[in-house]
């Protein structure tokens, strides 16, 4: 079974530039999550999708961050404009909708450096 | 507000001995508790979980203990192996409300050969 795929793996941009990350979840997983992990901290949820609908985006800085999940499969997370404090690893995860829905499977992450 | 806390940022253990990683939480509404393992440049990997109605769950060398009255859980690894060296995250999940995971800050385990 293929895992969660993310790209790119690394990205370096200057502040005020824009950037986009892509995620392809495990096949059949209806729930998709984007997390931000700042160095030395645990992952923090940014947004959760159920199919192509948003379940929770209360922690998403909506003035600069946006995310979409077209057709309920792949998802993109965008930052525009980026700030220095956005430097972090952005993790995508997916889970089943039934059974052990709390078991989330993570991709390798995208390490973003904002200079 | 940090609902899940891991107060030990690092732990070193000799190969073959027991590793004990600790986690505390504040929200009594959590229904499941999970441990994730993370290697450098990789995403966290699910390791083991426990329901709030249990006090112990075992999977091979890994055992998780839950003390609900103390709002404390621990992960025991016996025997520890060098390949266990990684960052371990404790996470909690509630059935009600937003179904998302709350993570601790992680403990870096180093198993010395």
JSON list of N, CA, C and O in Angstrom, two decimals, chain B residues 53-98:
[
{"chain": "B", "resi": 53, "resn": "UNK", "atom": "N", "xyz": [-10.48, 3.43, 27.81]},
{"chain": "B", "resi": 53, "resn": "UNK", "atom": "CA", "xyz": [-11.13, 2.45, 28.68]},
{"chain": "B", "resi": 53, "resn": "UNK", "atom": "C", "xyz": [-10.17, 1.34, 29.11]},
{"chain": "B", "resi": 53, "resn": "UNK", "atom": "O", "xyz": [-10.55, 0.45, 29.87]},
{"chain": "B", "resi": 54, "resn": "UNK", "atom": "N", "xyz": [-8.96, 1.39, 28.60]},
{"chain": "B", "resi": 54, "resn": "UNK", "atom": "CA", "xyz": [-7.96, 0.41, 28.97]},
{"chain": "B", "resi": 54, "resn": "UNK", "atom": "C", "xyz": [-6.85, 1.06, 29.78]},
{"chain": "B", "resi": 54, "resn": "UNK", "atom": "O", "xyz": [-6.70, 2.28, 29.77]},
{"chain": "B", "resi": 55, "resn": "UNK", "atom": "N", "xyz": [-6.06, 0.22, 30.43]},
{"chain": "B", "resi": 55, "resn": "UNK", "atom": "CA", "xyz": [-4.92, 0.78, 31.15]},
{"chain": "B", "resi": 55, "resn": "UNK", "atom": "C", "xyz": [-3.58, 0.25, 30.62]},
{"chain": "B", "resi": 55, "resn": "UNK", "atom": "O", "xyz": [-2.52, 0.71, 31.05]},
{"chain": "B", "resi": 56, "resn": "UNK", "atom": "N", "xyz": [-3.66, -0.68, 29.66]},
{"chain": "B", "resi": 56, "resn": "UNK", "atom": "CA", "xyz": [-2.43, -1.24, 29.12]},
{"chain": "B", "resi": 56, "resn": "UNK", "atom": "C", "xyz": [-2.69, -1.79, 27.73]},
{"chain": "B", "resi": 56, "resn": "UNK", "atom": "O", "xyz": [-3.75, -2.39, 27.47]},
{"chain": "B", "resi": 57, "resn": "UNK", "atom": "N", "xyz": [-1.73, -1.57, 26.83]},
{"chain": "B", "resi": 57, "resn": "UNK", "atom": "CA", "xyz": [-1.78, -2.18, 25.52]},
{"chain": "B", "resi": 57, "resn": "UNK", "atom": "C", "xyz": [-0.37, -2.56, 25.12]},
{"chain": "B", "resi": 57, "resn": "UNK", "atom": "O", "xyz": [0.55, -1.75, 25.24]},
{"chain": "B", "resi": 58, "resn": "UNK", "atom": "N", "xyz": [-0.23, -3.79, 24.64]},
{"chain": "B", "resi": 58, "resn": "UNK", "atom": "CA", "xyz": [1.10, -4.31, 24.36]},
{"chain": "B", "resi": 58, "resn": "UNK", "atom": "C", "xyz": [1.20, -4.75, 22.90]},
{"chain": "B", "resi": 58, "resn": "UNK", "atom": "O", "xyz": [0.27, -5.34, 22.35]},
{"chain": "B", "resi": 59, "resn": "UNK", "atom": "N", "xyz": [2.32, -4.44, 22.29]},
{"chain": "B", "resi": 59, "resn": "UNK", "atom": "CA", "xyz": [2.57, -4.86, 20.91]},
{"chain": "B", "resi": 59, "resn": "UNK", "atom": "C", "xyz": [4.05, -5.15, 20.76]},
{"chain": "B", "resi": 59, "resn": "UNK", "atom": "O", "xyz": [4.86, -4.24, 20.56]},
{"chain": "B", "resi": 60, "resn": "UNK", "atom": "N", "xyz": [4.39, -6.42, 20.91]},
{"chain": "B", "resi": 60, "resn": "UNK", "atom": "CA", "xyz": [5.79, -6.81, 20.80]},
{"chain": "B", "resi": 60, "resn": "UNK", "atom": "C", "xyz": [6.63, -6.17, 21.90]},
{"chain": "B", "resi": 60, "resn": "UNK", "atom": "O", "xyz": [6.34, -6.35, 23.09]},
{"chain": "B", "resi": 61, "resn": "UNK", "atom": "N", "xyz": [7.65, -5.44, 21.51]},
{"chain": "B", "resi": 61, "resn": "UNK", "atom": "CA", "xyz": [8.54, -4.82, 22.50]},
{"chain": "B", "resi": 61, "resn": "UNK", "atom": "C", "xyz": [7.94, -3.54, 23.09]},
{"chain": "B", "resi": 61, "resn": "UNK", "atom": "O", "xyz": [8.53, -2.95, 24.01]},
{"chain": "B", "resi": 62, "resn": "UNK", "atom": "N", "xyz": [6.82, -3.10, 22.58]},
{"chain": "B", "resi": 62, "resn": "UNK", "atom": "CA", "xyz": [6.24, -1.81, 22.97]},
{"chain": "B", "resi": 62, "resn": "UNK", "atom": "C", "xyz": [4.99, -2.02, 23.82]},
{"chain": "B", "resi": 62, "resn": "UNK", "atom": "O", "xyz": [4.10, -2.78, 23.45]},
{"chain": "B", "resi": 63, "resn": "UNK", "atom": "N", "xyz": [4.94, -1.33, 24.95]},
{"chain": "B", "resi": 63, "resn": "UNK", "atom": "CA", "xyz": [3.78, -1.37, 25.82]},
{"chain": "B", "resi": 63, "resn": "UNK", "atom": "C", "xyz": [3.44, 0.05, 26.23]},
{"chain": "B", "resi": 63, "resn": "UNK", "atom": "O", "xyz": [4.33, 0.81, 26.62]},
{"chain": "B", "resi": 64, "resn": "UNK", "atom": "N", "xyz": [2.17, 0.38, 26.13]},
{"chain": "B", "resi": 64, "resn": "UNK", "atom": "CA", "xyz": [1.72, 1.69, 26.59]},
{"chain": "B", "resi": 64, "resn": "UNK", "atom": "C", "xyz": [0.84, 1.49, 27.81]},
{"chain": "B", "resi": 64, "resn": "UNK", "atom": "O", "xyz": [-0.02, 0.61, 27.83]},
{"chain": "B", "resi": 65, "resn": "UNK", "atom": "N", "xyz": [1.09, 2.29, 28.84]},
{"chain": "B", "resi": 65, "resn": "UNK", "atom": "CA", "xyz": [0.32, 2.27, 30.08]},
{"chain": "B", "resi": 65, "resn": "UNK", "atom": "C", "xyz": [-0.42, 3.59, 30.22]},
{"chain": "B", "resi": 65, "resn": "UNK", "atom": "O", "xyz": [0.15, 4.66, 29.96]},
{"chain": "B", "resi": 66, "resn": "UNK", "atom": "N", "xyz": [-1.68, 3.50, 30.65]},
{"chain": "B", "resi": 66, "resn": "UNK", "atom": "CA", "xyz": [-2.49, 4.70, 30.84]},
{"chain": "B", "resi": 66, "resn": "UNK", "atom": "C", "xyz": [-2.99, 4.77, 32.28]},
{"chain": "B", "resi": 66, "resn": "UNK", "atom": "O", "xyz": [-3.58, 3.82, 32.77]},
{"chain": "B", "resi": 67, "resn": "UNK", "atom": "N", "xyz": [-2.76, 5.89, 32.92]},
{"chain": "B", "resi": 67, "resn": "UNK", "atom": "CA", "xyz": [-3.27, 6.16, 34.26]},
{"chain": "B", "resi": 67, "resn": "UNK", "atom": "C", "xyz": [-4.20, 7.36, 34.15]},
{"chain": "B", "resi": 67, "resn": "UNK", "atom": "O", "xyz": [-3.77, 8.51, 34.16]},
{"chain": "B", "resi": 68, "resn": "UNK", "atom": "N", "xyz": [-5.50, 7.08, 34.02]},
{"chain": "B", "resi": 68, "resn": "UNK", "atom": "CA", "xyz": [-6.46, 8.16, 33.77]},
{"chain": "B", "resi": 68, "resn": "UNK", "atom": "C", "xyz": [-6.59, 9.10, 34.95]},
{"chain": "B", "resi": 68, "resn": "UNK", "atom": "O", "xyz": [-6.78, 10.30, 34.78]},
{"chain": "B", "resi": 69, "resn": "UNK", "atom": "N", "xyz": [-6.52, 8.56, 36.15]},
{"chain": "B", "resi": 69, "resn": "UNK", "atom": "CA", "xyz": [-6.67, 9.43, 37.32]},
{"chain": "B", "resi": 69, "resn": "UNK", "atom": "C", "xyz": [-5.55, 10.45, 37.40]},
{"chain": "B", "resi": 69, "resn": "UNK", "atom": "O", "xyz": [-5.75, 11.58, 37.84]},
{"chain": "B", "resi": 70, "resn": "UNK", "atom": "N", "xyz": [-4.37, 10.04, 36.95]},
{"chain": "B", "resi": 70, "resn": "UNK", "atom": "CA", "xyz": [-3.22, 10.95, 36.97]},
{"chain": "B", "resi": 70, "resn": "UNK", "atom": "C", "xyz": [-3.06, 11.70, 35.65]},
{"chain": "B", "resi": 70, "resn": "UNK", "atom": "O", "xyz": [-2.17, 12.55, 35.52]},
{"chain": "B", "resi": 71, "resn": "UNK", "atom": "N", "xyz": [-3.89, 11.36, 34.66]},
{"chain": "B", "resi": 71, "resn": "UNK", "atom": "CA", "xyz": [-3.77, 11.93, 33.32]},
{"chain": "B", "resi": 71, "resn": "UNK", "atom": "C", "xyz": [-2.34, 11.77, 32.80]},
{"chain": "B", "resi": 71, "resn": "UNK", "atom": "O", "xyz": [-1.67, 12.72, 32.36]},
{"chain": "B", "resi": 72, "resn": "UNK", "atom": "N", "xyz": [-1.90, 10.53, 32.85]},
{"chain": "B", "resi": 72, "resn": "UNK", "atom": "CA", "xyz": [-0.51, 10.23, 32.51]},
{"chain": "B", "resi": 72, "resn": "UNK", "atom": "C", "xyz": [-0.44, 8.93, 31.72]},
{"chain": "B", "resi": 72, "resn": "UNK", "atom": "O", "xyz": [-1.17, 7.98, 32.00]},
{"chain": "B", "resi": 73, "resn": "UNK", "atom": "N", "xyz": [0.40, 8.94, 30.69]},
{"chain": "B", "resi": 73, "resn": "UNK", "atom": "CA", "xyz": [0.66, 7.69, 30.00]},
{"chain": "B", "resi": 73, "resn": "UNK", "atom": "C", "xyz": [2.15, 7.55, 29.76]},
{"chain": "B", "resi": 73, "resn": "UNK", "atom": "O", "xyz": [2.89, 8.54, 29.79]},
{"chain": "B", "resi": 74, "resn": "UNK", "atom": "N", "xyz": [2.55, 6.30, 29.56]},
{"chain": "B", "resi": 74, "resn": "UNK", "atom": "CA", "xyz": [3.97, 6.05, 29.33]},
{"chain": "B", "resi": 74, "resn": "UNK", "atom": "C", "xyz": [4.12, 4.97, 28.26]},
{"chain": "B", "resi": 74, "resn": "UNK", "atom": "O", "xyz": [3.24, 4.12, 28.09]},
{"chain": "B", "resi": 75, "resn": "UNK", "atom": "N", "xyz": [5.23, 5.03, 27.58]},
{"chain": "B", "resi": 75, "resn": "UNK", "atom": "CA", "xyz": [5.59, 4.03, 26.58]},
{"chain": "B", "resi": 75, "resn": "UNK", "atom": "C", "xyz": [6.84, 3.32, 27.08]},
{"chain": "B", "resi": 75, "resn": "UNK", "atom": "O", "xyz": [7.84, 3.97, 27.38]},
{"chain": "B", "resi": 76, "resn": "UNK", "atom": "N", "xyz": [6.75, 1.99, 27.16]},
{"chain": "B", "resi": 76, "resn": "UNK", "atom": "CA", "xyz": [7.88, 1.18, 27.55]},
{"chain": "B", "resi": 76, "resn": "UNK", "atom": "C", "xyz": [8.40, 0.40, 26.35]},
{"chain": "B", "resi": 76, "resn": "UNK", "atom": "O", "xyz": [7.59, -0.22, 25.63]},
{"chain": "B", "resi": 77, "resn": "UNK", "atom": "N", "xyz": [9.69, 0.44, 26.14]},
{"chain": "B", "resi": 77, "resn": "UNK", "atom": "CA", "xyz": [10.31, -0.30, 25.05]},
{"chain": "B", "resi": 77, "resn": "UNK", "atom": "C", "xyz": [11.31, -1.27, 25.69]},
{"chain": "B", "resi": 77, "resn": "UNK", "atom": "O", "xyz": [12.27, -0.85, 26.35]},
{"chain": "B", "resi": 78, "resn": "UNK", "atom": "N", "xyz": [11.03, -2.57, 25.52]},
{"chain": "B", "resi": 78, "resn": "UNK", "atom": "CA", "xyz": [11.90, -3.58, 26.13]},
{"chain": "B", "resi": 78, "resn": "UNK", "atom": "C", "xyz": [12.09, -4.76, 25.17]},
{"chain": "B", "resi": 78, "resn": "UNK", "atom": "O", "xyz": [11.10, -5.34, 24.74]},
{"chain": "B", "resi": 79, "resn": "UNK", "atom": "N", "xyz": [13.33, -5.18, 24.85]},
{"chain": "B", "resi": 79, "resn": "UNK", "atom": "CA", "xyz": [14.54, -4.44, 25.13]},
{"chain": "B", "resi": 79, "resn": "UNK", "atom": "C", "xyz": [14.76, -3.33, 24.11]},
{"chain": "B", "resi": 79, "resn": "UNK", "atom": "O", "xyz": [14.33, -3.43, 22.97]},
{"chain": "B", "resi": 80, "resn": "UNK", "atom": "N", "xyz": [15.44, -2.31, 24.49]},
{"chain": "B", "resi": 80, "resn": "UNK", "atom": "CA", "xyz": [15.72, -1.20, 23.57]},
{"chain": "B", "resi": 80, "resn": "UNK", "atom": "C", "xyz": [16.79, -1.61, 22.56]},
{"chain": "B", "resi": 80, "resn": "UNK", "atom": "O", "xyz": [17.75, -2.32, 22.92]},
{"chain": "B", "resi": 81, "resn": "UNK", "atom": "N", "xyz": [16.62, -1.14, 21.34]},
{"chain": "B", "resi": 81, "resn": "UNK", "atom": "CA", "xyz": [17.56, -1.46, 20.27]},
{"chain": "B", "resi": 81, "resn": "UNK", "atom": "C", "xyz": [18.05, -0.14, 19.64]},
{"chain": "B", "resi": 81, "resn": "UNK", "atom": "O", "xyz": [17.33, 0.85, 19.65]},
{"chain": "B", "resi": 82, "resn": "UNK", "atom": "N", "xyz": [19.25, -0.14, 19.06]},
{"chain": "B", "resi": 82, "resn": "UNK", "atom": "CA", "xyz": [19.75, 1.09, 18.44]},
{"chain": "B", "resi": 82, "resn": "UNK", "atom": "C", "xyz": [18.81, 1.67, 17.39]},
{"chain": "B", "resi": 82, "resn": "UNK", "atom": "O", "xyz": [18.70, 2.89, 17.24]},
{"chain": "B", "resi": 83, "resn": "UNK", "atom": "N", "xyz": [18.09, 0.81, 16.68]},
{"chain": "B", "resi": 83, "resn": "UNK", "atom": "CA", "xyz": [17.12, 1.27, 15.68]},
{"chain": "B", "resi": 83, "resn": "UNK", "atom": "C", "xyz": [15.93, 1.98, 16.26]},
{"chain": "B", "resi": 83, "resn": "UNK", "atom": "O", "xyz": [15.15, 2.60, 15.53]},
{"chain": "B", "resi": 84, "resn": "UNK", "atom": "N", "xyz": [15.78, 1.92, 17.58]},
{"chain": "B", "resi": 84, "resn": "UNK", "atom": "CA", "xyz": [14.69, 2.64, 18.24]},
{"chain": "B", "resi": 84, "resn": "UNK", "atom": "C", "xyz": [15.03, 4.12, 18.43]},
{"chain": "B", "resi": 84, "resn": "UNK", "atom": "O", "xyz": [14.17, 4.90, 18.83]},
{"chain": "B", "resi": 85, "resn": "UNK", "atom": "N", "xyz": [16.26, 4.47, 18.18]},
{"chain": "B", "resi": 85, "resn": "UNK", "atom": "CA", "xyz": [16.68, 5.87, 18.34]},
{"chain": "B", "resi": 85, "resn": "UNK", "atom": "C", "xyz": [15.89, 6.75, 17.37]},
{"chain": "B", "resi": 85, "resn": "UNK", "atom": "O", "xyz": [15.96, 6.59, 16.15]},
{"chain": "B", "resi": 86, "resn": "UNK", "atom": "N", "xyz": [15.11, 7.67, 17.92]},
{"chain": "B", "resi": 86, "resn": "UNK", "atom": "CA", "xyz": [14.21, 8.51, 17.13]},
{"chain": "B", "resi": 86, "resn": "UNK", "atom": "C", "xyz": [13.57, 9.52, 18.08]},
{"chain": "B", "resi": 86, "resn": "UNK", "atom": "O", "xyz": [13.82, 9.49, 19.30]},
{"chain": "B", "resi": 87, "resn": "UNK", "atom": "N", "xyz": [12.73, 10.38, 17.54]},
{"chain": "B", "resi": 87, "resn": "UNK", "atom": "CA", "xyz": [11.92, 11.26, 18.37]},
{"chain": "B", "resi": 87, "resn": "UNK", "atom": "C", "xyz": [10.55, 10.62, 18.52]},
{"chain": "B", "resi": 87, "resn": "UNK", "atom": "O", "xyz": [9.95, 10.19, 17.52]},
{"chain": "B", "resi": 88, "resn": "UNK", "atom": "N", "xyz": [10.06, 10.53, 19.73]},
{"chain": "B", "resi": 88, "resn": "UNK", "atom": "CA", "xyz": [8.77, 9.92, 20.02]},
{"chain": "B", "resi": 88, "resn": "UNK", "atom": "C", "xyz": [7.78, 11.00, 20.44]},
{"chain": "B", "resi": 88, "resn": "UNK", "atom": "O", "xyz": [8.04, 11.78, 21.36]},
{"chain": "B", "resi": 89, "resn": "UNK", "atom": "N", "xyz": [6.64, 11.02, 19.75]},
{"chain": "B", "resi": 89, "resn": "UNK", "atom": "CA", "xyz": [5.59, 11.98, 20.05]},
{"chain": "B", "resi": 89, "resn": "UNK", "atom": "C", "xyz": [4.40, 11.25, 20.67]},
{"chain": "B", "resi": 89, "resn": "UNK", "atom": "O", "xyz": [3.95, 10.22, 20.16]},
{"chain": "B", "resi": 90, "resn": "UNK", "atom": "N", "xyz": [3.90, 11.82, 21.73]},
{"chain": "B", "resi": 90, "resn": "UNK", "atom": "CA", "xyz": [2.65, 11.39, 22.32]},
{"chain": "B", "resi": 90, "resn": "UNK", "atom": "C", "xyz": [1.54, 12.24, 21.70]},
{"chain": "B", "resi": 90, "resn": "UNK", "atom": "O", "xyz": [1.74, 13.43, 21.45]},
{"chain": "B", "resi": 91, "resn": "UNK", "atom": "N", "xyz": [0.39, 11.63, 21.42]},
{"chain": "B", "resi": 91, "resn": "UNK", "atom": "CA", "xyz": [-0.71, 12.39, 20.84]},
{"chain": "B", "resi": 91, "resn": "UNK", "atom": "C", "xyz": [-2.03, 11.91, 21.45]},
{"chain": "B", "resi": 91, "resn": "UNK", "atom": "O", "xyz": [-2.14, 10.75, 21.86]},
{"chain": "B", "resi": 92, "resn": "UNK", "atom": "N", "xyz": [-3.00, 12.79, 21.49]},
{"chain": "B", "resi": 92, "resn": "UNK", "atom": "CA", "xyz": [-4.30, 12.45, 22.07]},
{"chain": "B", "resi": 92, "resn": "UNK", "atom": "C", "xyz": [-5.41, 12.86, 21.13]},
{"chain": "B", "resi": 92, "resn": "UNK", "atom": "O", "xyz": [-5.27, 13.81, 20.36]},
{"chain": "B", "resi": 93, "resn": "UNK", "atom": "N", "xyz": [-6.52, 12.15, 21.22]},
{"chain": "B", "resi": 93, "resn": "UNK", "atom": "CA", "xyz": [-7.64, 12.35, 20.29]},
{"chain": "B", "resi": 93, "resn": "UNK", "atom": "C", "xyz": [-8.95, 12.20, 21.03]},
{"chain": "B", "resi": 93, "resn": "UNK", "atom": "O", "xyz": [-9.11, 11.31, 21.86]},
{"chain": "B", "resi": 94, "resn": "UNK", "atom": "N", "xyz": [-9.89, 13.09, 20.72]},
{"chain": "B", "resi": 94, "resn": "UNK", "atom": "CA", "xyz": [-11.20, 13.03, 21.36]},
{"chain": "B", "resi": 94, "resn": "UNK", "atom": "C", "xyz": [-12.27, 12.72, 20.32]},
{"chain": "B", "resi": 94, "resn": "UNK", "atom": "O", "xyz": [-12.24, 13.27, 19.21]},
{"chain": "B", "resi": 95, "resn": "UNK", "atom": "N", "xyz": [-13.22, 11.85, 20.68]},
{"chain": "B", "resi": 95, "resn": "UNK", "atom": "CA", "xyz": [-14.31, 11.48, 19.77]},
{"chain": "B", "resi": 95, "resn": "UNK", "atom": "C", "xyz": [-15.22, 12.67, 19.51]},
{"chain": "B", "resi": 95, "resn": "UNK", "atom": "O", "xyz": [-15.72, 12.85, 18.40]},
{"chain": "B", "resi": 96, "resn": "UNK", "atom": "N", "xyz": [-15.47, 13.48, 20.51]},
{"chain": "B", "resi": 96, "resn": "UNK", "atom": "CA", "xyz": [-16.36, 14.62, 20.37]},
{"chain": "B", "resi": 96, "resn": "UNK", "atom": "C", "xyz": [-15.56, 15.86, 19.99]},
{"chain": "B", "resi": 96, "resn": "UNK", "atom": "O", "xyz": [-14.37, 15.93, 20.23]},
{"chain": "B", "resi": 97, "resn": "UNK", "atom": "N", "xyz": [-16.23, 16.79, 19.39]},
{"chain": "B", "resi": 97, "resn": "UNK", "atom": "CA", "xyz": [-15.54, 18.01, 18.99]},
{"chain": "B", "resi": 97, "resn": "UNK", "atom": "C", "xyz": [-14.71, 17.77, 17.74]},
{"chain": "B", "resi": 97, "resn": "UNK", "atom": "O", "xyz": [-15.00, 16.87, 16.95]},
{"chain": "B", "resi": 98, "resn": "UNK", "atom": "N", "xyz": [-13.71, 18.57, 17.56]},
{"chain": "B", "resi": 98, "resn": "UNK", "atom": "CA", "xyz": [-12.85, 18.43, 16.39]},
{"chain": "B", "resi": 98, "resn": "UNK", "atom": "C", "xyz": [-12.05, 17.13, 16.49]},
{"chain": "B", "resi": 98, "resn": "UNK", "atom": "O", "xyz": [-11.34, 16.92, 17.45]}
]
